[in-house]
Coordinates of N, CA, C and O in Angstrom, one line a residue:
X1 N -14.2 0.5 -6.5 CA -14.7 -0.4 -5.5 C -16.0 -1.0 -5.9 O -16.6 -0.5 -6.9
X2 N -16.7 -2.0 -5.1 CA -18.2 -2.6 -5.4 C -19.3 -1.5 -5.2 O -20.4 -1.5 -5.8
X3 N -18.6 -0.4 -4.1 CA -19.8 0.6 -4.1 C -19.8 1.8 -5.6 O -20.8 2.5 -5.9
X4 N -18.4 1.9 -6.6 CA -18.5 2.7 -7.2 C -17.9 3.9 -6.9 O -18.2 4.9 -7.5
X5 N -17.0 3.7 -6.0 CA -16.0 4.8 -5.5 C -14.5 4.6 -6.7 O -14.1 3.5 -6.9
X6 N -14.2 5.5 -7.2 CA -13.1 5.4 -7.5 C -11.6 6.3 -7.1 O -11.5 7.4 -6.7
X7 N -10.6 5.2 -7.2 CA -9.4 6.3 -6.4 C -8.4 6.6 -7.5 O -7.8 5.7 -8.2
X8 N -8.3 7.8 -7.5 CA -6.8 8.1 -8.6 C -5.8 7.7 -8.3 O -5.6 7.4 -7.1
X9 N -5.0 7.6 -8.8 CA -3.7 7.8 -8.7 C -2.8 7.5 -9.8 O -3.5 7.6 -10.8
X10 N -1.7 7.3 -10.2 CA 0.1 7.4 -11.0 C 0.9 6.2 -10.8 O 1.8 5.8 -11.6
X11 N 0.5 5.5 -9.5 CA 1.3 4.4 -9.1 C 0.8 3.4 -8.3 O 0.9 3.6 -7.1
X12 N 0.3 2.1 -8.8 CA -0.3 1.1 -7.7 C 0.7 -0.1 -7.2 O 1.2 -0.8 -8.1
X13 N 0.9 -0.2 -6.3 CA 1.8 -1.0 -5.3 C 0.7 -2.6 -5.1 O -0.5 -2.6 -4.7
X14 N 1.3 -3.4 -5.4 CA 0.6 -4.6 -4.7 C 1.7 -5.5 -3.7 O 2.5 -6.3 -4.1
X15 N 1.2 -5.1 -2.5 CA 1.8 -5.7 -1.4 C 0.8 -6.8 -0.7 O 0.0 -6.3 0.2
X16 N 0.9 -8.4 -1.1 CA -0.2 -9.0 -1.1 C 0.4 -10.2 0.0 O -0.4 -10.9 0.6
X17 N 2.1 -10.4 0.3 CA 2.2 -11.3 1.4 C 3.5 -11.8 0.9 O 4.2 -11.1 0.0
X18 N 3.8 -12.7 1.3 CA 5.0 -13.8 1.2 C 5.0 -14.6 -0.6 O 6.1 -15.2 -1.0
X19 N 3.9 -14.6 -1.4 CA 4.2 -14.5 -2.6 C 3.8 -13.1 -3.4 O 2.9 -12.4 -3.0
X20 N 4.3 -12.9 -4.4 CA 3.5 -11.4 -4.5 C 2.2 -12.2 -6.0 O 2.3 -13.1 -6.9
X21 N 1.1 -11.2 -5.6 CA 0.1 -12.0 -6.1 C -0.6 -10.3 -6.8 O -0.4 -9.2 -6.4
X22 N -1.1 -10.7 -7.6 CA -1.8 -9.4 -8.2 C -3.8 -9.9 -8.5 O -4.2 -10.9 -9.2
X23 N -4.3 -9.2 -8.2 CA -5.6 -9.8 -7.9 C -6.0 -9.5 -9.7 O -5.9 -8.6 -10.6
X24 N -6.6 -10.8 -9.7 CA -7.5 -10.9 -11.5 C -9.0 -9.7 -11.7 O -10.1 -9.8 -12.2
X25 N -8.1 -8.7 -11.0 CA -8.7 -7.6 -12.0 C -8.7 -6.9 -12.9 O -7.5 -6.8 -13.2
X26 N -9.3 -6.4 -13.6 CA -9.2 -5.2 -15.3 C -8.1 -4.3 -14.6 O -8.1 -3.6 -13.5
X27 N -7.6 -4.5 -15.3 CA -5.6 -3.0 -15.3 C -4.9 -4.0 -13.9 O -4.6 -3.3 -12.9
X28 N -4.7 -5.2 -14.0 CA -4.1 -5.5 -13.0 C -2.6 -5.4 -13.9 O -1.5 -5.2 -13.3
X29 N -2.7 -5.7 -15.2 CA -1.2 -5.9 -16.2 C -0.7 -4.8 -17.0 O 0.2 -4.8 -17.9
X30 N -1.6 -3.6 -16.4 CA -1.3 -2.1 -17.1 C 0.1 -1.8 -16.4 O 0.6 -2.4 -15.4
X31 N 0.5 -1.0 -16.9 CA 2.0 -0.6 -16.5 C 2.1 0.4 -15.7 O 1.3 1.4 -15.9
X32 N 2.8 0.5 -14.7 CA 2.8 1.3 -13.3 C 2.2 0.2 -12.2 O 2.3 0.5 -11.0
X33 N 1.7 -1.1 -12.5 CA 1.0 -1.9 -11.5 C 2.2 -2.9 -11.0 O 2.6 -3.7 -11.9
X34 N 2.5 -2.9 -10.0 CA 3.7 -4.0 -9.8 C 3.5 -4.6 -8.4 O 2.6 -4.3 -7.6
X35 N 4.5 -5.4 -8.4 CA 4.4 -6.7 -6.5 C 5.8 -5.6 -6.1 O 6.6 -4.8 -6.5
X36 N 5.4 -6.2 -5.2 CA 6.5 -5.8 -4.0 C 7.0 -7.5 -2.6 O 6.2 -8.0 -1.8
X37 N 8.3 -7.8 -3.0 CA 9.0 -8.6 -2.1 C 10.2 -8.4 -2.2 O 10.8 -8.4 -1.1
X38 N 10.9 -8.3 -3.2 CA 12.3 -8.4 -3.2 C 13.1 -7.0 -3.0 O 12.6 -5.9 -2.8
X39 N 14.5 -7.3 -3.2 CA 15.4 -5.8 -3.2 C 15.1 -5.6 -4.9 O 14.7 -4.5 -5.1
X40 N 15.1 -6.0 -5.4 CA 15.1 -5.8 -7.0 C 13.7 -5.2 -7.0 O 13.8 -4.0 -7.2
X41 N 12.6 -5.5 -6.8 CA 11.2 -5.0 -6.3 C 11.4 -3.0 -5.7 O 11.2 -1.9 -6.2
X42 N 11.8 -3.5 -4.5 CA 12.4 -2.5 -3.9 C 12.8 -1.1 -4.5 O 12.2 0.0 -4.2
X43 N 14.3 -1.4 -5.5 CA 14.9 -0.3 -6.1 C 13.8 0.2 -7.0 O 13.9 1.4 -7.2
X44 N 12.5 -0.8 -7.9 CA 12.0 -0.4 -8.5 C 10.8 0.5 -8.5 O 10.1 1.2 -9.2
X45 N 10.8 0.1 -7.1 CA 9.6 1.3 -6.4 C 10.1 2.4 -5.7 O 9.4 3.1 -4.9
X46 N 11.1 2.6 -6.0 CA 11.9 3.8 -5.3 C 12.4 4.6 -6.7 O 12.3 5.8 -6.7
X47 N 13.0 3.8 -7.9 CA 13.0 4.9 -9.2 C 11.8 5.3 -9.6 O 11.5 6.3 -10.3
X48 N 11.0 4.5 -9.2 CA 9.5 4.9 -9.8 C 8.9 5.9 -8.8 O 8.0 6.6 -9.2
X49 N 9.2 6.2 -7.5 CA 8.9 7.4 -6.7 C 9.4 8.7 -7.2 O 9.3 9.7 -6.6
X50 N 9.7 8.6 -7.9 CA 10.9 9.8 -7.8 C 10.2 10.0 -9.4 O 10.7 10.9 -10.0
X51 N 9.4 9.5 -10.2 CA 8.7 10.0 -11.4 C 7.2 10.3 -10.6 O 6.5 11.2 -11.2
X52 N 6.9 10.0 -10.0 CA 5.2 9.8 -9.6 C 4.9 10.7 -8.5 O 5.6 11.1 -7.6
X53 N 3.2 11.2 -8.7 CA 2.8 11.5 -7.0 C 2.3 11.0 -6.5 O 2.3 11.6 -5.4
X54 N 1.6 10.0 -6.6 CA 0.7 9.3 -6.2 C 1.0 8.1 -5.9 O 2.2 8.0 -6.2
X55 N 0.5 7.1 -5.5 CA 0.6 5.6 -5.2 C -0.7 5.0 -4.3 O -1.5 5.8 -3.8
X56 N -0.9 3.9 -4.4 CA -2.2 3.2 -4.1 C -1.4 1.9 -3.7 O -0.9 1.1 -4.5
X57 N -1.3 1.7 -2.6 CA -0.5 0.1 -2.2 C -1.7 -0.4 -2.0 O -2.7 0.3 -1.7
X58 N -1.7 -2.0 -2.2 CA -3.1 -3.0 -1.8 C -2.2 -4.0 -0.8 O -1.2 -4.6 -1.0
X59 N -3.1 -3.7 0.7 CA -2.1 -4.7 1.4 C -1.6 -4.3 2.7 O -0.4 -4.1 2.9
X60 N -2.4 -4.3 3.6 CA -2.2 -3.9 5.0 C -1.5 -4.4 5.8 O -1.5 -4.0 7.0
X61 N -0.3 -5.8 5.2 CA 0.0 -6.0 6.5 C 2.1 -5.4 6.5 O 2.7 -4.5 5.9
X62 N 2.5 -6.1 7.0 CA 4.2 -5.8 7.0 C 3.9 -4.8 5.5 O 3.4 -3.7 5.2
X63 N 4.5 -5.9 4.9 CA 4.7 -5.1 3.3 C 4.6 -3.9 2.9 O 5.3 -3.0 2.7
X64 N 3.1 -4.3 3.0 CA 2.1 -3.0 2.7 C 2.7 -2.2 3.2 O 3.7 -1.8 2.6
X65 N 2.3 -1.6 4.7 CA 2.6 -0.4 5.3 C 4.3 0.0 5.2 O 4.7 1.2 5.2
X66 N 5.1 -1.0 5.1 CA 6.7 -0.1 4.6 C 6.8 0.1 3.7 O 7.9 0.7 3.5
X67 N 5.9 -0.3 2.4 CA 6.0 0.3 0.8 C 5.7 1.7 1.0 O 6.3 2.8 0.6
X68 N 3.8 1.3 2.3 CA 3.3 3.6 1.9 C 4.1 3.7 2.7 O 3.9 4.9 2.7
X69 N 4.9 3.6 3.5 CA 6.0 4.7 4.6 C 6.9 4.8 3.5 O 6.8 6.0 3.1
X70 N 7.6 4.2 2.8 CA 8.5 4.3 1.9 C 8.2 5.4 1.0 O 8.8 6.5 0.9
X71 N 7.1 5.1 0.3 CA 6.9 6.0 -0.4 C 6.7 7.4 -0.2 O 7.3 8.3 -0.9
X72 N 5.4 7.6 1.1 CA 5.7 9.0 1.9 C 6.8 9.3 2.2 O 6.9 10.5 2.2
X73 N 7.6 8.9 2.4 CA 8.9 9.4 2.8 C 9.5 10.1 1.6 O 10.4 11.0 1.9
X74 N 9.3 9.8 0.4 CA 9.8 10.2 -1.3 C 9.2 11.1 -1.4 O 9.6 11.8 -2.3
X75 N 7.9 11.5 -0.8 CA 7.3 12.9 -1.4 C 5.8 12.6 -2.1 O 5.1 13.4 -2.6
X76 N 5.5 10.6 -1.8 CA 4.3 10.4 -2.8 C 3.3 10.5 -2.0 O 3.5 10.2 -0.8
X77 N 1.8 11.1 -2.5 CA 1.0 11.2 -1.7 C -0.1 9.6 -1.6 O -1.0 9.5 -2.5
X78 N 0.0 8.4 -0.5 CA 0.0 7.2 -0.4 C -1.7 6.7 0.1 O -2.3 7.1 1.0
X79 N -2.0 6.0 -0.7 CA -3.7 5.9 -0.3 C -3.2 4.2 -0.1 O -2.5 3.7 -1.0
X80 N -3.5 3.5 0.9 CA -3.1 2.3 1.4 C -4.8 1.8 1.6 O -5.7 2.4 2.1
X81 N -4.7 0.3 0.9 CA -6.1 -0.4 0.8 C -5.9 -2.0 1.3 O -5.3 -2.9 0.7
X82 N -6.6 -2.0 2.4 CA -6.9 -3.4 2.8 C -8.5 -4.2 2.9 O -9.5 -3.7 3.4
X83 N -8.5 -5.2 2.6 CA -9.9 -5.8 2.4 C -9.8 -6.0 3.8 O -10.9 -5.7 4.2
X84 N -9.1 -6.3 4.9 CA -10.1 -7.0 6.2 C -10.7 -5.3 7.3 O -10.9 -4.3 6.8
X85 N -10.9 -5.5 8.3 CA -11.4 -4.4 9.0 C -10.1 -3.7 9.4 O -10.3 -2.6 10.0
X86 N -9.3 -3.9 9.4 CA -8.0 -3.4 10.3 C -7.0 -3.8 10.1 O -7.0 -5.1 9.9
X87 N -5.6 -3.0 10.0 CA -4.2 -3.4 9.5 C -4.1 -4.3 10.5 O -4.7 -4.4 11.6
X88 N -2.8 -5.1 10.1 CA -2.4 -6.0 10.1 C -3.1 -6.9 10.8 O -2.5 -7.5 11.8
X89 N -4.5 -7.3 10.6 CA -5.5 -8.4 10.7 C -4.3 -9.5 11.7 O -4.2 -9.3 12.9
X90 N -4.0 -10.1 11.4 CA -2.8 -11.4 11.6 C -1.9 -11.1 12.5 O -1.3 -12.0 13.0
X91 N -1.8 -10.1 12.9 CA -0.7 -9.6 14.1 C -1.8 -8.9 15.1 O -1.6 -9.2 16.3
X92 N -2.6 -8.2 14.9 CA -3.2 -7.1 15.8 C -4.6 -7.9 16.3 O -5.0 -8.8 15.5
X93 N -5.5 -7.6 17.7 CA -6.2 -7.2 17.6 C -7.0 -5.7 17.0 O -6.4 -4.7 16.8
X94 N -8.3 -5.7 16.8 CA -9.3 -4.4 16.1 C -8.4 -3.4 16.7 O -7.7 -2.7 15.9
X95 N -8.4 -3.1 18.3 CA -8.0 -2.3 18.8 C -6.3 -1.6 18.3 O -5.9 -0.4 18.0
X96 N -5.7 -2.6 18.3 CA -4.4 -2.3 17.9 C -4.5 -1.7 16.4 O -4.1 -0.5 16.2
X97 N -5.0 -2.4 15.4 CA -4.7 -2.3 14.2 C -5.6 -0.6 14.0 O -5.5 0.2 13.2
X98 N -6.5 -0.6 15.0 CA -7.3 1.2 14.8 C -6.1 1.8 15.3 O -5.7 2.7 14.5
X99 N -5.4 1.6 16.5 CA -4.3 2.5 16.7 C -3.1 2.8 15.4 O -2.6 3.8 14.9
X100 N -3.0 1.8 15.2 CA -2.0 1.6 14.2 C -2.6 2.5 12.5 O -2.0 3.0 11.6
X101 N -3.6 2.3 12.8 CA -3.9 3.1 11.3 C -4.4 5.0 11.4 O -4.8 5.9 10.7
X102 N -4.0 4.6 12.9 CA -4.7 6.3 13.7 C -3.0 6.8 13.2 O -2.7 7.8 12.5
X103 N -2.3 6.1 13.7 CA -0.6 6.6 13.6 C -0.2 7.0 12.0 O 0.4 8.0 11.7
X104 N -0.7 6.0 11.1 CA -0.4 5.8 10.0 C -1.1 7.7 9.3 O -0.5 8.7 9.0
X105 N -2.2 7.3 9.3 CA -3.2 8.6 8.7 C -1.8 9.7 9.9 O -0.8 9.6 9.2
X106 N -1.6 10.2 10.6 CA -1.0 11.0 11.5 C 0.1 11.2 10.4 O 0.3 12.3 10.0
X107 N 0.7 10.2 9.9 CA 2.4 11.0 8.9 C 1.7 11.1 7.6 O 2.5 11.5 6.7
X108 N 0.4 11.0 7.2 CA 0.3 11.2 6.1 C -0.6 10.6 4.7 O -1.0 10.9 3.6
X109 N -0.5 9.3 5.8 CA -0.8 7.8 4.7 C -2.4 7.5 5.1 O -2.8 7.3 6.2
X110 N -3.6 7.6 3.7 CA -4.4 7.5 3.7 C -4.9 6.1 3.5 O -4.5 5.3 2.7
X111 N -5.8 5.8 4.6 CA -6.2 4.2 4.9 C -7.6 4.0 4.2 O -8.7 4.6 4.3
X112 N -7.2 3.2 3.7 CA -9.5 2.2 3.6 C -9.7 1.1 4.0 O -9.8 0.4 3.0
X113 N -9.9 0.5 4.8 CA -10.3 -1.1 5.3 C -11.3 -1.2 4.7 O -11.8 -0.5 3.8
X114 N -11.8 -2.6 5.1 CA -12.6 -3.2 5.1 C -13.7 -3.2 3.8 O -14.7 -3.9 3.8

């Protein structure tokens, strides 16, 4: 991150919208780093659960959050990262999207906003 935090993990998910987009960062083209939209996408994040523990989805809104449920659901442990203040920014008010990420951390899935 800008402050110098770093997060581990085995498997990064980019769930970035209606195109899948990978942000022009260092290890964005390392292997284990992939988009998520299609079924073909899909199957590929689901053989790759089942090698991995870890996962790091980028991407708070739809997408996002059914990749980390997906994945928690396989046994991965899911650190979910969104740049605005609150999931699903575009559908929720603050209020909603705090409930919604109160729920989320509740099965498992570790959140970072903002």
């Amino acid at each position: 991150t800008g402050s110098g935090r770093v997060q581990p993990y085995t498997h990064l998910v980019l769930a970035t919208g209606s195109r899948p987009a990978k942000p022009g960062l260092p290890g964005a083209d390392l292997p284990g780093v992939m988009t998520f939209r299609d079924l073909e996408d899909t199957r590929t994040l689901i053989e790759s659960a089942g090698r991995h523990r870890r996962a790091v989805v980028v991407g708070g809104g739809f997408l996002g959050l059914e990749a980390a449920e997906g994945l928690r659901q396989r046994g991965m442990a899911v650190t979910l990262l969104h740049r605005s203040g609150h999931l699903l920014n575009r559908q929720l008010d603050r209020i909603g999207g705090q409930l919604l990420q109160q729920h989320m951390e509740e099965r498992g899935v570790n959140i970072r906003t903002g």
